Structure formats: C-alpha cells, structure tokens
Amino acid sequence: FRSRRRNDLARLRTAYTAGDFATVQMLGHRLKGHAGSYGLDALGEIGHELERAGAQHEGASIQPLLDRMERLLADGGAGETSA
C-alpha cells in the first residue's frame, strides 16, 4: 500500500509543479478511496483536501498537503486515526 501511495505522491508533485489541477483532483479522489478502504483516516482526509484543492485550482493549498502526506507515509502508519 505505502509503495503505491509513494508513487502517487511523486505523481502528485509532478502534477502540482505542472499546474495540472485535474490530475491532482483525480489522484486526491483515488487516495481518499484507497485510504478509506484501509481505515487510514488522516491519509483519507489529505486525499479529500487534495481533491477539493485540485477542483478549485487552489495551488497554495496543495504543497502543504503533499508535505503532510509524505510525513504520514514516512511514519509508516499512514494515519490510522485523524488525530
């Protein structure tokens, strides 16, 4: 799971840098669904926020979310709770 999400993180960073909000939105939606299936609330919330930011072209909101996602994946738990 984490390996795939790390790949998604790389794709999200590329899309963000390119200003490709549609891809950010799509990958955020996918992240929300995958995380929800595993009960990873914090990661799912990031997915939800990325989906929203992509849809609304809120570039300034995206980088902090990507940084948060990276920290969660590095911690190993990927956010089992939304603490």
Coordinates of N, CA and C in Angstrom, one line a residue:
F1 N 0.8 -1.2 0.0 CA 0.0 0.0 0.0 C 0.9 1.3 0.0
R2 N 1.8 1.3 0.9 CA 2.7 2.5 1.0 C 3.5 2.8 -0.2
S3 N 4.0 1.7 -0.8 CA 4.8 1.9 -2.0 C 3.9 2.5 -3.2
R4 N 2.7 2.1 -3.3 CA 1.8 2.6 -4.3 C 1.5 4.1 -4.0
R5 N 1.3 4.4 -2.7 CA 1.0 5.8 -2.3 C 2.2 6.7 -2.5
R6 N 3.4 6.1 -2.3 CA 4.6 6.9 -2.6 C 4.7 7.2 -4.1
N7 N 4.3 6.3 -4.9 CA 4.3 6.6 -6.4 C 3.2 7.6 -6.7
D8 N 2.1 7.6 -6.0 CA 1.0 8.6 -6.2 C 1.6 10.0 -5.7
L9 N 2.3 10.0 -4.6 CA 2.9 11.2 -4.1 C 3.8 11.8 -5.2
A10 N 4.6 11.0 -5.8 CA 5.5 11.5 -6.9 C 4.7 12.1 -8.0
R11 N 3.7 11.4 -8.4 CA 2.8 11.9 -9.5 C 2.1 13.2 -9.1
L12 N 1.7 13.2 -7.8 CA 1.0 14.5 -7.4 C 2.0 15.6 -7.4
R13 N 3.2 15.4 -7.0 CA 4.2 16.5 -7.0 C 4.4 17.0 -8.4
T14 N 4.5 16.0 -9.4 CA 4.7 16.4 -10.8 C 3.6 17.2 -11.3
A15 N 2.3 16.7 -11.0 CA 1.1 17.4 -11.5 C 1.0 18.8 -10.9
Y16 N 1.3 18.9 -9.6 CA 1.3 20.2 -8.9 C 2.3 21.2 -9.5
T17 N 3.5 20.7 -9.8 CA 4.5 21.6 -10.4 C 4.1 22.0 -11.8
A18 N 3.4 21.2 -12.5 CA 3.0 21.5 -13.9 C 1.7 22.3 -13.9
G19 N 1.1 22.5 -12.7 CA -0.2 23.2 -12.7 C -1.3 22.3 -13.2
D20 N -1.2 21.0 -13.2 CA -2.2 20.1 -13.7 C -3.2 19.7 -12.6
F21 N -4.1 20.6 -12.4 CA -5.1 20.5 -11.3 C -6.0 19.3 -11.5
A22 N -6.3 19.0 -12.7 CA -7.2 17.8 -13.0 C -6.6 16.5 -12.4
T23 N -5.3 16.4 -12.6 CA -4.6 15.2 -12.1 C -4.5 15.2 -10.6
V24 N -4.3 16.4 -10.0 CA -4.3 16.5 -8.6 C -5.6 16.1 -8.0
Q25 N -6.7 16.5 -8.7 CA -8.0 16.2 -8.2 C -8.3 14.7 -8.4
M26 N -7.9 14.1 -9.5 CA -8.2 12.7 -9.7 C -7.4 11.8 -8.7
L27 N -6.1 12.2 -8.5 CA -5.3 11.4 -7.6 C -5.7 11.6 -6.2
G28 N -6.2 12.8 -5.8 CA -6.7 13.0 -4.5 C -7.9 12.1 -4.2
H29 N -8.8 12.1 -5.2 CA -10.0 11.2 -5.1 C -9.6 9.8 -4.9
R30 N -8.7 9.3 -5.7 CA -8.2 7.9 -5.6 C -7.6 7.7 -4.2
L31 N -6.8 8.6 -3.7 CA -6.2 8.5 -2.4 C -7.2 8.4 -1.3
K32 N -8.2 9.2 -1.4 CA -9.3 9.2 -0.4 C -10.0 7.8 -0.4
G33 N -10.3 7.3 -1.5 CA -10.9 6.0 -1.6 C -10.0 4.8 -1.1
H34 N -8.8 4.8 -1.5 CA -7.9 3.7 -1.1 C -7.7 3.8 0.5
A35 N -7.4 5.0 0.9 CA -7.2 5.2 2.4 C -8.4 4.8 3.2
G36 N -9.6 5.2 2.7 CA -10.8 4.8 3.4 C -11.0 3.3 3.5
S37 N -10.6 2.6 2.4 CA -10.7 1.1 2.4 C -9.9 0.5 3.5
Y38 N -8.8 1.1 3.9 CA -7.9 0.6 4.9 C -8.1 1.3 6.2
G39 N -9.0 2.1 6.4 CA -9.3 2.8 7.6 C -8.2 3.8 8.0
L40 N -7.5 4.4 7.0 CA -6.5 5.4 7.2 C -7.0 6.8 7.1
D41 N -7.6 7.2 8.2 CA -8.4 8.4 8.2 C -7.6 9.7 7.9
A42 N -6.4 9.8 8.4 CA -5.6 11.0 8.2 C -5.2 11.1 6.7
L43 N -4.8 10.0 6.1 CA -4.5 10.0 4.7 C -5.7 10.2 3.9
G44 N -6.8 9.6 4.3 CA -8.0 9.9 3.5 C -8.4 11.3 3.5
E45 N -8.2 12.0 4.6 CA -8.5 13.4 4.7 C -7.6 14.2 3.8
I46 N -6.4 13.9 3.7 CA -5.5 14.5 2.8 C -6.0 14.3 1.3
G47 N -6.4 13.1 1.0 CA -6.9 12.8 -0.3 C -8.1 13.7 -0.6
H48 N -9.0 13.8 0.4 CA -10.2 14.7 0.2 C -9.8 16.1 0.0
E49 N -8.9 16.6 0.7 CA -8.4 18.0 0.6 C -7.7 18.2 -0.7
L50 N -6.9 17.3 -1.2 CA -6.3 17.4 -2.5 C -7.3 17.4 -3.6
E51 N -8.3 16.5 -3.5 CA -9.4 16.5 -4.5 C -10.0 17.9 -4.6
R52 N -10.4 18.4 -3.4 CA -11.0 19.7 -3.4 C -10.1 20.8 -3.9
A53 N -8.8 20.8 -3.5 CA -7.9 21.9 -4.0 C -7.7 21.8 -5.5
G54 N -7.6 20.6 -6.0 CA -7.5 20.4 -7.4 C -8.7 20.9 -8.2
A55 N -9.9 20.6 -7.7 CA -11.1 21.0 -8.3 C -11.2 22.6 -8.3
Q56 N -10.8 23.2 -7.3 CA -10.9 24.6 -7.1 C -9.6 25.4 -7.5
H57 N -8.6 24.7 -8.1 CA -7.4 25.3 -8.5 C -6.7 26.1 -7.4
E58 N -6.7 25.5 -6.2 CA -6.1 26.2 -5.1 C -4.6 25.7 -4.9
G59 N -3.8 26.2 -5.8 CA -2.4 25.8 -5.8 C -1.7 25.9 -4.4
A60 N -2.0 27.0 -3.7 CA -1.3 27.3 -2.4 C -1.6 26.2 -1.4
S61 N -2.8 25.6 -1.5 CA -3.2 24.6 -0.5 C -2.5 23.2 -0.8
I62 N -2.0 23.0 -2.0 CA -1.6 21.7 -2.4 C -0.2 21.3 -1.7
Q63 N 0.8 22.2 -1.8 CA 2.1 21.8 -1.3 C 2.1 21.4 0.2
P64 N 1.4 22.1 1.1 CA 1.4 21.6 2.5 C 0.7 20.2 2.6
L65 N -0.3 20.0 1.8 CA -0.9 18.6 1.8 C 0.0 17.6 1.4
L66 N 0.8 17.8 0.4 CA 1.8 16.9 -0.1 C 2.9 16.6 0.9
D67 N 3.3 17.7 1.6 CA 4.3 17.5 2.7 C 3.7 16.7 3.8
R68 N 2.5 16.9 4.2 CA 1.8 16.1 5.2 C 1.7 14.6 4.8
M69 N 1.3 14.4 3.5 CA 1.2 13.1 3.0 C 2.6 12.4 3.1
E70 N 3.6 13.1 2.7 CA 5.0 12.5 2.8 C 5.3 12.1 4.2
R71 N 5.0 12.9 5.2 CA 5.3 12.6 6.6 C 4.6 11.4 7.0
L72 N 3.3 11.3 6.7 CA 2.5 10.2 7.1 C 3.0 8.9 6.5
L73 N 3.4 8.9 5.3 CA 3.9 7.7 4.6 C 5.3 7.3 5.2
A74 N 6.1 8.3 5.6 CA 7.4 8.0 6.2 C 7.3 7.5 7.6
D75 N 6.2 7.9 8.3 CA 6.0 7.4 9.7 C 5.6 5.9 9.7
G76 N 5.1 5.4 8.6 CA 4.8 4.0 8.5 C 3.4 3.7 8.8
G77 N 2.7 4.5 9.6 CA 1.3 4.2 10.0 C 0.3 4.7 8.9
A78 N 0.7 5.7 8.2 CA -0.1 6.3 7.1 C -1.4 6.9 7.7
G79 N -1.4 7.1 9.0 CA -2.5 7.9 9.6 C -3.7 7.0 9.9
E80 N -3.6 6.0 10.7 CA -4.7 5.2 11.1 C -5.8 6.0 11.7
T81 N -5.5 7.0 12.4 CA -6.5 7.9 13.0 C -6.3 9.3 12.6
S82 N -7.3 10.1 12.7 CA -7.2 11.5 12.2 C -6.8 12.5 13.3
A83 N -6.0 12.0 14.3 CA -5.6 12.8 15.4 C -5.1 14.2 15.1

